[in-house]
Coordinates of C-alpha atoms in Angstrom, one line a residue:
X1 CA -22.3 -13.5 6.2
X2 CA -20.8 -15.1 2.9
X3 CA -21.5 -17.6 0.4
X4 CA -20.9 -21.1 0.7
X5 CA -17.5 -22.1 -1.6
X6 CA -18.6 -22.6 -5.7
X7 CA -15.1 -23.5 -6.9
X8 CA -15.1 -25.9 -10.1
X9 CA -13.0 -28.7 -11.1
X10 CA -10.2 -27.1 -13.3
X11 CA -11.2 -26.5 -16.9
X12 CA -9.0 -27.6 -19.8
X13 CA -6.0 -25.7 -19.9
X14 CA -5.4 -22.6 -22.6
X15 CA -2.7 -21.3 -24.4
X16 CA -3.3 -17.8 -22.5
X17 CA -3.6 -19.6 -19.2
X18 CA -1.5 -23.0 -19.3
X19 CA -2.0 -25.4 -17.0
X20 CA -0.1 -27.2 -14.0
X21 CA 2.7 -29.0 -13.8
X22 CA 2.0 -32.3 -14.2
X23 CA 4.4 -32.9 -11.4
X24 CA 2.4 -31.3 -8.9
X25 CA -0.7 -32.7 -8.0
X26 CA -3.4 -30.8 -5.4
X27 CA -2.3 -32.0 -2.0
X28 CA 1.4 -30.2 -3.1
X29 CA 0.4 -27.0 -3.8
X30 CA 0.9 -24.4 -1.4
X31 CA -1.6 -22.4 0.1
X32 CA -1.5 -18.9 -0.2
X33 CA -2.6 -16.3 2.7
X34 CA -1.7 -12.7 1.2
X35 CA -2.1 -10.3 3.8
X36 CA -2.1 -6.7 3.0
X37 CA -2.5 -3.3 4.4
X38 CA -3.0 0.4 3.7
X39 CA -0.8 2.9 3.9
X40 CA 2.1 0.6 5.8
X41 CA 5.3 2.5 6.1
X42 CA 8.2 0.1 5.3
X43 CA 10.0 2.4 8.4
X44 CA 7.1 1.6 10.9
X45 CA 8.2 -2.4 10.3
X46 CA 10.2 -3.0 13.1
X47 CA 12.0 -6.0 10.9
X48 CA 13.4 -3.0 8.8
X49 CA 15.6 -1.7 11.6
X50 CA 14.5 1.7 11.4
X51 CA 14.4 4.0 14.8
X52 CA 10.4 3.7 14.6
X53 CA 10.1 0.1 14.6
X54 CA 12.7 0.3 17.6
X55 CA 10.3 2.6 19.7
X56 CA 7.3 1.3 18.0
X57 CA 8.3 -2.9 17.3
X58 CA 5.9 -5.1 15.0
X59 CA 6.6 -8.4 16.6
X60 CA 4.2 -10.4 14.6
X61 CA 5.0 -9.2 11.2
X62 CA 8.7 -9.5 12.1
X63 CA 7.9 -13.2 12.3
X64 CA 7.0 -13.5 9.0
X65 CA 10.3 -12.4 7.9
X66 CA 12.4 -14.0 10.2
X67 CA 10.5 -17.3 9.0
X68 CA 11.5 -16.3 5.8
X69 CA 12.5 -13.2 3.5
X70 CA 12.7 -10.0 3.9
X71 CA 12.6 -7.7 0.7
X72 CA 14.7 -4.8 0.9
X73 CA 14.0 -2.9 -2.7
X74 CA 10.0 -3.3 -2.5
X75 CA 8.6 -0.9 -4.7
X76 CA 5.1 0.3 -6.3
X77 CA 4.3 1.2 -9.5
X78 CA 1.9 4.1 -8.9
X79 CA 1.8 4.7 -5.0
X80 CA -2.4 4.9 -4.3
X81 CA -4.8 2.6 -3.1
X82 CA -6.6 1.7 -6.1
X83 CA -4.2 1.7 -8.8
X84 CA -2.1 -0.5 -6.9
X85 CA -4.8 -3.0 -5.8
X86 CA -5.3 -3.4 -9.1
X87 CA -1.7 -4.5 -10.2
X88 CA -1.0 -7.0 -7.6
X89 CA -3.9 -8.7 -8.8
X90 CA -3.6 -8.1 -12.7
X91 CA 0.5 -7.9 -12.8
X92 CA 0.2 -5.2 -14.7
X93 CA 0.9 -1.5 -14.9
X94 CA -1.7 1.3 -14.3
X95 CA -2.0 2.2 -18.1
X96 CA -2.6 -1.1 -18.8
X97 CA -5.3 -2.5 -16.2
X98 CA -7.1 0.9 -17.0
X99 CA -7.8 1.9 -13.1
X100 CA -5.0 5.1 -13.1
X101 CA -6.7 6.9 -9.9
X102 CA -9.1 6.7 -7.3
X103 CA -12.6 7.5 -8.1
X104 CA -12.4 4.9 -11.4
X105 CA -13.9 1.3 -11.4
X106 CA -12.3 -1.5 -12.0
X107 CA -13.5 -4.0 -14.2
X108 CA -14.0 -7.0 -12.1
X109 CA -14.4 -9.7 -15.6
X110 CA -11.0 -8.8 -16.2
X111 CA -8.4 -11.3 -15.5
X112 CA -6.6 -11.9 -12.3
X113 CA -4.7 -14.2 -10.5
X114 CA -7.1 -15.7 -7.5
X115 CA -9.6 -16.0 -10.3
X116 CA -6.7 -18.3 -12.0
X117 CA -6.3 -20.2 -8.8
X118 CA -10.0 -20.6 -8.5
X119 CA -10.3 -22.4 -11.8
X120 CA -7.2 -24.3 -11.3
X121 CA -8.8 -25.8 -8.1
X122 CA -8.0 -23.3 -5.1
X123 CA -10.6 -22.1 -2.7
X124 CA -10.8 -18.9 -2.7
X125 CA -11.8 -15.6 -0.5
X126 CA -11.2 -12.1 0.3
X127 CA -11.7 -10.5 3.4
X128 CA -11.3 -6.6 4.2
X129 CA -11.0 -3.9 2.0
X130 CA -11.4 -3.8 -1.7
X131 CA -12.1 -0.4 -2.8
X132 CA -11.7 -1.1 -6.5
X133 CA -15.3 -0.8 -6.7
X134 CA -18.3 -1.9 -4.9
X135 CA -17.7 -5.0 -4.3
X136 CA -15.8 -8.0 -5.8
X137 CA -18.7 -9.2 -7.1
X138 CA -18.0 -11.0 -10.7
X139 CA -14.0 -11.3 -9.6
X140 CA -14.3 -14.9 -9.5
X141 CA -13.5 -15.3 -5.6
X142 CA -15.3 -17.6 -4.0
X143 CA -16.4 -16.0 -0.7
X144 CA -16.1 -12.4 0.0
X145 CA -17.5 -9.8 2.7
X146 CA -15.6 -6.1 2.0
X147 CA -15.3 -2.6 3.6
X148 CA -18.1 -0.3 2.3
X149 CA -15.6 2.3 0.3
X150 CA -12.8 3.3 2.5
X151 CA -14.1 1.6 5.5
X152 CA -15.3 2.7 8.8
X153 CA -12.4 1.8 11.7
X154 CA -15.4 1.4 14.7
X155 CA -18.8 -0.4 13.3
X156 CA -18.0 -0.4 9.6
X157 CA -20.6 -1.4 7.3
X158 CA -19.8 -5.1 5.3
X159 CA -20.8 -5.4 2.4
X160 CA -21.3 -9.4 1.0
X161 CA -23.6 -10.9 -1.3
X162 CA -26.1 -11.3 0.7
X163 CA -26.2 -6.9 1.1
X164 CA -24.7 -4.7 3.7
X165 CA -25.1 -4.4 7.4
X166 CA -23.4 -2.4 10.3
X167 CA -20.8 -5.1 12.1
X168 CA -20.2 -3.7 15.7
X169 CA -16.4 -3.6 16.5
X170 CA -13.2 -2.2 15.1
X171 CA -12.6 -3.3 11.5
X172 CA -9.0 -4.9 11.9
X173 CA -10.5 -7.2 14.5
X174 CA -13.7 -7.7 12.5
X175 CA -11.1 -8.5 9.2
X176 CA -9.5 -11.2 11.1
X177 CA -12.6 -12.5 12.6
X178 CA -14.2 -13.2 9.2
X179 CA -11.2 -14.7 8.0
X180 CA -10.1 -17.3 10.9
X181 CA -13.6 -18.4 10.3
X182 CA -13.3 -18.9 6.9
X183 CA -10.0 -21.0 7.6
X184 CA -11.5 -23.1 9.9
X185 CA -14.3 -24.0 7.3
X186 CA -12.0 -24.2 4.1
X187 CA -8.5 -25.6 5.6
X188 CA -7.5 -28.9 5.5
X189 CA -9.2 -30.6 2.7
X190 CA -7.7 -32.1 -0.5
X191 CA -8.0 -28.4 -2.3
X192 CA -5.5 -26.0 -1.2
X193 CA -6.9 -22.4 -0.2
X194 CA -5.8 -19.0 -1.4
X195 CA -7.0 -16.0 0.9
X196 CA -6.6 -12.4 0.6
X197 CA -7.1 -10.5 3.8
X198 CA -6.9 -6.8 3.4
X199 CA -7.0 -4.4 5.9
X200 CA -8.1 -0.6 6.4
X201 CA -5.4 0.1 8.6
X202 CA -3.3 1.9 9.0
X203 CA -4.8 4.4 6.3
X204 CA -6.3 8.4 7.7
X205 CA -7.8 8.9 9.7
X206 CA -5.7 6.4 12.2
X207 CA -7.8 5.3 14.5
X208 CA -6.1 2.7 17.1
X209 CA -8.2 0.1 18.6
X210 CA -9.1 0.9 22.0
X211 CA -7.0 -1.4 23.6
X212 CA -4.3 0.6 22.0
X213 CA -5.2 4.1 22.2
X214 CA -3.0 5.0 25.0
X215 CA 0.1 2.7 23.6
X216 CA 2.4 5.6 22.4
X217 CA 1.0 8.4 24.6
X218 CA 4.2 9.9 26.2
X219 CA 6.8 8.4 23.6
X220 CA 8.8 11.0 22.0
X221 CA 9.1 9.8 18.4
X222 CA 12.3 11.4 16.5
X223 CA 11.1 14.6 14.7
X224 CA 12.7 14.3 10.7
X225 CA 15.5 16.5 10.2
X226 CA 13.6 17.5 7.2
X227 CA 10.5 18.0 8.4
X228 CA 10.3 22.2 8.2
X229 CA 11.3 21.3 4.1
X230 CA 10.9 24.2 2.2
X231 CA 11.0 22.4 -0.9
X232 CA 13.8 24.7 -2.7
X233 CA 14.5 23.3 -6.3
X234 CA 11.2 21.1 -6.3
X235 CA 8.0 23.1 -7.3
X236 CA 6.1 20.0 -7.5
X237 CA 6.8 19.4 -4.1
X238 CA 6.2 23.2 -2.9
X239 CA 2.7 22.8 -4.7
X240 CA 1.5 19.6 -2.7
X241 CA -1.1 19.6 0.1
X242 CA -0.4 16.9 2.8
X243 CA 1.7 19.2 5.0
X244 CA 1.1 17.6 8.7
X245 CA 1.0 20.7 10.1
X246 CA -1.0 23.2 7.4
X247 CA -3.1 20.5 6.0
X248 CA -4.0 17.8 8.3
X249 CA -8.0 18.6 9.3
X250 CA -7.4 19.1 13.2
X251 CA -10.3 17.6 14.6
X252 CA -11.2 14.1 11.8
X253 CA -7.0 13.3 11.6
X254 CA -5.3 14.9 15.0
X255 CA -8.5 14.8 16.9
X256 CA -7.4 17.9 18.3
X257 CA -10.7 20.0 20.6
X258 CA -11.6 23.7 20.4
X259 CA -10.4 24.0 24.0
X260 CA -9.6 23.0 27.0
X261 CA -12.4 20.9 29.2
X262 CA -14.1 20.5 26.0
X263 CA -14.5 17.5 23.8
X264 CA -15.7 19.1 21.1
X265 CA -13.4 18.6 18.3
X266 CA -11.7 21.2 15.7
X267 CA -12.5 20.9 11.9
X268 CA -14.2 17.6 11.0
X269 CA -15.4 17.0 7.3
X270 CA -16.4 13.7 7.4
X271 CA -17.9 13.3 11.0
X272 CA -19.4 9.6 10.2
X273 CA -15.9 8.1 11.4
X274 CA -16.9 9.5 15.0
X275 CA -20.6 9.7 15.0
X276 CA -21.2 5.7 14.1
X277 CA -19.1 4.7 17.6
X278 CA -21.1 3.3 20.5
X279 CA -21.1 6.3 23.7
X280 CA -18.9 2.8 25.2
X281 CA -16.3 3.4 22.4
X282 CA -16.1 7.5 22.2
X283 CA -16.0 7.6 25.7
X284 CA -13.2 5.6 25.9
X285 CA -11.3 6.6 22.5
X286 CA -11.2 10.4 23.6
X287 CA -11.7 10.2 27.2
X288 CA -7.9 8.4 26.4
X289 CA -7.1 11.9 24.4
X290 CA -8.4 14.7 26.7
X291 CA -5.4 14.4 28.9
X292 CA -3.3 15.7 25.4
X293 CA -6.3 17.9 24.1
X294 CA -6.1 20.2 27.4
X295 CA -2.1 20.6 27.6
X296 CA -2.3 21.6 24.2
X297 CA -5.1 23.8 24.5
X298 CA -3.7 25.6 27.3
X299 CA -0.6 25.6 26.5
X300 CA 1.4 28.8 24.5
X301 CA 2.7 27.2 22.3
X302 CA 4.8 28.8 18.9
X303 CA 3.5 28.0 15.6
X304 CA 6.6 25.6 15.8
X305 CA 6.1 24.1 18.7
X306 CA 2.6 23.1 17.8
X307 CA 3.8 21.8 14.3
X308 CA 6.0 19.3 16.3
X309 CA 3.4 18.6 18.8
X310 CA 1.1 17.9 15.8
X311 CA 3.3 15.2 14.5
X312 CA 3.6 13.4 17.7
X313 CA -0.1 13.0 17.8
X314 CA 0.2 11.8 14.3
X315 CA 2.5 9.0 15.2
X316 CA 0.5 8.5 18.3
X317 CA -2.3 7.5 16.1
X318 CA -0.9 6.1 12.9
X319 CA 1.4 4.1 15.3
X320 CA -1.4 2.7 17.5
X321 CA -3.6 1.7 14.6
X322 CA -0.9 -0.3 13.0
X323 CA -0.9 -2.3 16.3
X324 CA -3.6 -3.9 16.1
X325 CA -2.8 -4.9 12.1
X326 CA 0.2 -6.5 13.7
X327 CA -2.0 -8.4 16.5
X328 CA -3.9 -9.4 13.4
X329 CA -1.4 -10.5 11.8
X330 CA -0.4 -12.6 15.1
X331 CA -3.8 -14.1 15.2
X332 CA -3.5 -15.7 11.5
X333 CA 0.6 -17.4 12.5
X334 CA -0.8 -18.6 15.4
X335 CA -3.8 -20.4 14.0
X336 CA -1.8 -21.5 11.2
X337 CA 0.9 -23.2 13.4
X338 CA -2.1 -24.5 15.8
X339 CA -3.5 -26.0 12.8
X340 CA -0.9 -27.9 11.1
X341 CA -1.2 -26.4 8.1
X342 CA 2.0 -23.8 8.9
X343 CA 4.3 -26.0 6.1
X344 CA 2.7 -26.3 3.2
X345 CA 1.0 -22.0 2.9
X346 CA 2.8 -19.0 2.0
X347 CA 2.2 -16.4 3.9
X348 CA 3.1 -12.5 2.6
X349 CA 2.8 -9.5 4.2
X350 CA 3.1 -6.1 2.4
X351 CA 1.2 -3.0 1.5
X352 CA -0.3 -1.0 -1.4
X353 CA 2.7 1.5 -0.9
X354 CA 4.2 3.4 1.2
X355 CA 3.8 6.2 3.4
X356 CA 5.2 9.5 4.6
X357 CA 5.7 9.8 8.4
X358 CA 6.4 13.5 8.4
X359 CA 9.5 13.5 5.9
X360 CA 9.2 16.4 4.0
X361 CA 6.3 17.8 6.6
X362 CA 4.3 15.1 4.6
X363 CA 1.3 12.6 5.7
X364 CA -0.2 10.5 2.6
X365 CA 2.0 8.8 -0.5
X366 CA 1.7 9.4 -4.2
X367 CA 4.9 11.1 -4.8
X368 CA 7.9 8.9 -6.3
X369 CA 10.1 10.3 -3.7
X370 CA 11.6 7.0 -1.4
X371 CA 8.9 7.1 1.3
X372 CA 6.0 6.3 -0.6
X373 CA 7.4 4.5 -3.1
X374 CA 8.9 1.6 -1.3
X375 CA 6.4 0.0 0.6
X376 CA 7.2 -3.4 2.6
X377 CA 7.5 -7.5 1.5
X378 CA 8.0 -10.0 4.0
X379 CA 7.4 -13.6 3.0
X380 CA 7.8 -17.2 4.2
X381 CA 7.2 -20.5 3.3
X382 CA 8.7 -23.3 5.2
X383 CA 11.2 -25.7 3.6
X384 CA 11.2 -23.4 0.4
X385 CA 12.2 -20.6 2.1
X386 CA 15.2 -19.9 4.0
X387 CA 14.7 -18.0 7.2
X388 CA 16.2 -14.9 7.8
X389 CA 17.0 -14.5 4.0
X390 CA 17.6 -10.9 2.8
X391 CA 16.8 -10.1 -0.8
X392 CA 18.2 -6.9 -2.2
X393 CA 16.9 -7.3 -6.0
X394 CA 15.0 -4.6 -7.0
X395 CA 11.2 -5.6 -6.8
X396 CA 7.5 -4.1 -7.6
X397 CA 4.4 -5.2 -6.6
X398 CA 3.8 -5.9 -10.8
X399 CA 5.4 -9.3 -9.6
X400 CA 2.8 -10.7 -7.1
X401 CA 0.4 -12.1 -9.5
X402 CA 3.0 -13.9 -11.5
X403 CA 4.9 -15.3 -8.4
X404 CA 1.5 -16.6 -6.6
X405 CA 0.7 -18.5 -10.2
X406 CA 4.4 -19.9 -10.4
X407 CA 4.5 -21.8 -6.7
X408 CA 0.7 -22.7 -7.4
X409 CA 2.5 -24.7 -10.7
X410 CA 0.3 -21.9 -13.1
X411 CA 1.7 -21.3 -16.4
X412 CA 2.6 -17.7 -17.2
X413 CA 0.5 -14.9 -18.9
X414 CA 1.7 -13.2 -21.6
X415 CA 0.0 -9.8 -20.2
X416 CA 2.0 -9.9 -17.0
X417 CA 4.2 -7.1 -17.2
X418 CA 5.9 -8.4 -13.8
X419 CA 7.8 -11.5 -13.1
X420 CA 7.9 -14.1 -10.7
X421 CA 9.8 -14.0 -7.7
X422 CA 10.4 -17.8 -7.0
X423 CA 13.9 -17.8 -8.2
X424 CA 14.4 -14.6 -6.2
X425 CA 13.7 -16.2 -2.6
X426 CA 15.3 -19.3 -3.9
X427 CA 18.8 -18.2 -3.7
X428 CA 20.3 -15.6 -6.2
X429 CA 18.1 -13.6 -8.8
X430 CA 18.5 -14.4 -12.2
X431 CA 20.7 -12.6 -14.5
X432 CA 18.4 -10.7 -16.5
X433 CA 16.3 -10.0 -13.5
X434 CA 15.9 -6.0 -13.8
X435 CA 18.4 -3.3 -12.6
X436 CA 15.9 -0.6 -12.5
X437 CA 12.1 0.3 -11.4
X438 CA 9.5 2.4 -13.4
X439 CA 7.2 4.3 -11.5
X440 CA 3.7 6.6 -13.0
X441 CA 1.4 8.4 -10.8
X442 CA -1.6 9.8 -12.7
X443 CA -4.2 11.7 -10.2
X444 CA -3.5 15.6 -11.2
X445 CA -5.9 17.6 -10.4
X446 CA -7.0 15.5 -7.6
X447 CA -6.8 15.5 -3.5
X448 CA -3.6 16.8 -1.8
X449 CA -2.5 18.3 -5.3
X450 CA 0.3 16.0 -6.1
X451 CA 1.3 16.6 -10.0
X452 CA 1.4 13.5 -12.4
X453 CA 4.8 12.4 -13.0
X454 CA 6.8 9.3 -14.3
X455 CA 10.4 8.3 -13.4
X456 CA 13.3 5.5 -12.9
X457 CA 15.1 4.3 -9.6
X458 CA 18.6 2.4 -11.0
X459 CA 20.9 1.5 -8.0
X460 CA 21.8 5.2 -6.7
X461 CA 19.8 7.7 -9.1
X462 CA 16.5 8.4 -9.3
X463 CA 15.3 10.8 -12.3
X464 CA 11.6 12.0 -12.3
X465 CA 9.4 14.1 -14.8
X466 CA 6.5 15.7 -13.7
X467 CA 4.1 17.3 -16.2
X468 CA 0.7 19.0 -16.3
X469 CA 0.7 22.4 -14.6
X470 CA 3.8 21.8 -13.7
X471 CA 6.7 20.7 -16.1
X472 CA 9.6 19.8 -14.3
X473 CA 12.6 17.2 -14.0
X474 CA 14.3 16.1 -10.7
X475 CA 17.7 13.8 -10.3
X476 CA 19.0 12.5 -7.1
X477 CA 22.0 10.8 -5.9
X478 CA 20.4 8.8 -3.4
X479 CA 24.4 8.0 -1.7
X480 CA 24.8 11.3 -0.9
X481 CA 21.4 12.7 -0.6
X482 CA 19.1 9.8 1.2
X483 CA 16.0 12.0 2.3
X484 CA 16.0 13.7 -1.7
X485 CA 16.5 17.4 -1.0
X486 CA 18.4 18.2 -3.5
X487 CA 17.7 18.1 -7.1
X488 CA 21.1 18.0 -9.1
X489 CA 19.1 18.2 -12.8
X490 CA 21.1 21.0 -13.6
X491 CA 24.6 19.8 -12.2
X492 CA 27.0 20.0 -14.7
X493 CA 29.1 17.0 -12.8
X494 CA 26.0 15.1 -12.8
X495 CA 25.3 15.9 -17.0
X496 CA 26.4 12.1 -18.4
X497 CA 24.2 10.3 -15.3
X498 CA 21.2 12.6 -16.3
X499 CA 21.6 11.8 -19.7
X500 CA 21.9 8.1 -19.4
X501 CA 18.8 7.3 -16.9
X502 CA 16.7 9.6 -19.7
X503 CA 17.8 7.4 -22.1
X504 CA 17.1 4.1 -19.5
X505 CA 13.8 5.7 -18.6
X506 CA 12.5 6.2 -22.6
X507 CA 13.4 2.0 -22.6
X508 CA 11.3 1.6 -19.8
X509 CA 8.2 3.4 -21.4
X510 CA 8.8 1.2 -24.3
X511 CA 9.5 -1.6 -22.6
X512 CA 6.2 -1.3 -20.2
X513 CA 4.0 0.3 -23.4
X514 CA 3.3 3.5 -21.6
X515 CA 3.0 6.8 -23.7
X516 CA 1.1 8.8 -21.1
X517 CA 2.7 12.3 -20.3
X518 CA 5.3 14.0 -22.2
X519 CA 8.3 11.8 -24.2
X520 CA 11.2 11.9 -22.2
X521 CA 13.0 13.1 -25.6
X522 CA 10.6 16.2 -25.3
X523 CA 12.3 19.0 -23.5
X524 CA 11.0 20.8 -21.0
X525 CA 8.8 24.4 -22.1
X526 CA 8.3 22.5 -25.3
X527 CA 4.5 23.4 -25.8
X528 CA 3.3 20.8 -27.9
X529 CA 5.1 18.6 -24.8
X530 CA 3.3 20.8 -22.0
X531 CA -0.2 20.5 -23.9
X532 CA 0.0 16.6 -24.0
X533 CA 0.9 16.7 -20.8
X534 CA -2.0 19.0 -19.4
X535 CA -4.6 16.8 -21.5
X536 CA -3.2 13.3 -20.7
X537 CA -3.3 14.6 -17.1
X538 CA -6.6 15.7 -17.2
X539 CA -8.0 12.6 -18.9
X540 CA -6.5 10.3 -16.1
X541 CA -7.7 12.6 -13.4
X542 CA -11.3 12.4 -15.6
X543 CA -14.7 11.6 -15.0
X544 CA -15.6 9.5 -12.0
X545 CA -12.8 11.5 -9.8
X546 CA -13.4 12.2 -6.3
X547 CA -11.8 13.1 -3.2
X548 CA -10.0 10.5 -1.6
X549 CA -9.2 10.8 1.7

């Protein structure tokens, strides 16, 4: 099911590369196990604090951070799958790696760092979902076996390099399968490991293992205050479509049936997801359901009522899939403290952004709004470490490729555009680490209709353009106004703010090299602004774009 391990013997160092620190010789260098997810709310992250996590607790990933850190200011730089897959492993931006939206493919020759740690010695491997292209074929990772696409939760197809094949289970479970093998092959020796398990979960259409299908039937999850939004002041957000309860397809997300005694399900585009499970598995996945399906169906409910009752299914599901990520995640500590290898790896724990847990009436990500663009960082590493450490500095996920080169005693790249975060979890950050974040999302015209925009978080504020169709600014205070409801552009007491985060946010595009969308100098209506806008909005939503779900 993979390919026996090809790493070389490190080749003679570069000037673009470097080379290790003579100090640090192979049995010292940590391993690395970087686990990631899909569509992870930081506020379903029990370690967070947040009223989900309380009624809904992730024990396992809490362990991480109470081994180690805990990042409070995690941030993306474009919130979407592939875009941001491709950062953490490049340390670049989207306009830089090339891979703006879904539907593009990545160019697997192009530098990143397990590639590095390959050639500097590491074995390497990658187990889950890659969905930068087909396959990770030509990355330079030493053993691999990936999701077809998306990913299938119940009997997904693998594909490895030996071809693809149907793998009977649930994918989470099949994830960690494949990669506790491949520790129990690779752990141990003289070279130290670096593996990258990626899972599907929790991404649509939330499918809970069946061992957890039933866990949150019954719990009442808190319904956002903001939920019924009606998005006065923010056109871009009026013009989305990822409204729970107008968009969400009732039978493939909600799993919602035509009536009652039936278990034939409402609207289903994409009827695969169901139709590869075993009779075992539907049987038991809806025969959990029907229960909920029939009160509903006979029930008179309001076009309210039903709104809310949507959402609870929603976190029923969304919530029960992340369970088993967190079991997952259980499985890998457990083996690692079993094994004795617990002191010397690195273990992290995040996602490729955030998510929206009906804020705004929202499912999905992509805008810059808090929700989707934090997404969570836990991390430990015995001994280097601290346990229970809190970081507040500001960080993106632009800085996981140069951090996993630094504590592997890797040289820094001169086309990283993030920085390592070793001096960060090693007490306080540096000086000149940065006081704001920069933030592009690309894919307009494109599924759920979010419009490309750019913007800057700095402490409070958050300022945002969006362009295309659509040419707008917003500016929050995020003191006052947390869950971003009110956009203060035009506040006269808020003039001097505006006009210094525009002038902060023009650095930033400097800074980072990005000259996609509108200059922030250009004012809005401006038409030879608008039309750069439409066209550089067009040409990232370009050939190759599809529907992603």
């Amino acid at each position: 099911m993979s390919l026996a391990g090809c790493a070389t013997p490190s080749p003679p160092s570069s000037p673009q590369t470097g080379s290790f620190q003579d100090a640090v010789t192979p049995r010292d260098r940590p391993n690395i196990i970087f686990i990631m997810s899909d569509d992870h709310a930081q506020t379903a992250i029990s370690a967070y604090g947040t009223a989900i996590g309380r009624l809904a607790p992730t024990p396992n990933i809490d362990r991480i951070a109470a081994n180690g850190a805990l990042f409070e200011n995690s941030y993306v730089t474009n919130s979407l799958c592939g875009p941001s897959r491709a950062t953490m492993l490049t340390g670049q931006f989207s306009h830089m790696h090339g891979f703006t939206q879904n539907g593009q493919k990545f160019d697997n020759s192009s530098w990143n760092w397990v590639r590095e740690l390959g050639q500097s010695g590491y074995r390497t491997a990658l187990f889950g979902k890659w969905h930068l292209n087909y396959s990770p074929e030509g990355a330079g990772i030493d053993e691999w076996a990936v999701l077809d696409d998306q990913g299938k939760y119940y009997n997904p197809d693998i594909i490895t390099p030996s071809g693809r094949e149907v793998v009977e289970g649930y994918a989470t479970d099949i994830v960690t399968d494949y990669s506790i093998d491949w520790l129990e092959k690779n752990a141990g020796g003289e070279e130290p490991f670096a593996i990258l398990i990626h899972h599907k979960a929790p991404h649509r259409n939330f499918m809970p293992a069946i061992r957890h299908v039933q866990k949150y039937i019954g719990t009442e999850f808190p319904v956002p205050t903001n939920y019924f939004d009606h998005y006065d002041g923010r056109p871009a957000a009026a013009a989305q479509e990822m409204n729970i309860y107008r968009d969400m397809y009732e039978g493939h997300d909600l799993k919602m049936t035509v009536e009652e005694g039936s278990s034939e399900v409402r609207y289903n585009p994409w009827p695969d997801d169901f139709a590869r499970m075993t009779d075992a598995q539907r049987d038991a996945y809806f025969g959990a359901l029907q229960p909920g399906n029939d009160a509903m169906n006979e029930a008179d409910m309001t076009p309210r009522q039903l709104a809310i009752w949507k959402y609870q299914r929603y976190m029923d599901e969304y919530l029960g899939t992340v369970a088993a990520v967190d079991d997952s995640v259980g499985r890998v500590l457990d083996w690692l403290e079993a094994s004795g290898q617990a002191d010397n790896t690195i273990v992290v724990y995040t996602s490729d952004q955030g998510f929206y847990l009906g804020e705004h009436g929202w499912f999905d990500k992509r805008f810059m709004y808090e929700e989707s663009l934090r997404t969570p960082l836990v991390m430990q590493y015995p001994g280097k470490i601290a346990p229970g450490t809190r970081i507040a500095a500001p960080v993106q996920n632009v800085d996981y490729a140069p951090t996993f080169l630094d504590f592997a005693g890797l040289g820094p790249r001169d086309t990283i555009q993030g920085r390592s975060l070793r001096p960060v979890v090693d007490g306080e950050a540096p000086a000149d680490w940065r006081d704001a974040i920069y933030y592009h999302y690309y894919e307009y015209p494109g599924f759920h209709s979010v419009r490309a925009h750019y913007g800057v978080k700095q402490g409070r504020y958050k300022l945002m353009r969006f362009y295309g169709d659509i040419d707008q600014w917003e500016f929050y205070d995020l003191r006052t106004d947390p869950s971003e409801m009110h956009n203060r552009i035009d506040d006269p007491a808020m003039a001097k703010v505006v006009a210094r985060m525009k002038q902060k946010l023009a650095t930033l595009r400097t800074q980072y090299r990005d000259s996609d969308g509108p200059a922030v100098e250009a004012a809005t209506g401006d038409s030879a602004a608008a039309a750069k806008g439409r066209r550089d909005a067009l040409r990232a939503a370009g050939p190759g774009h599809h529907a992603h779900r």
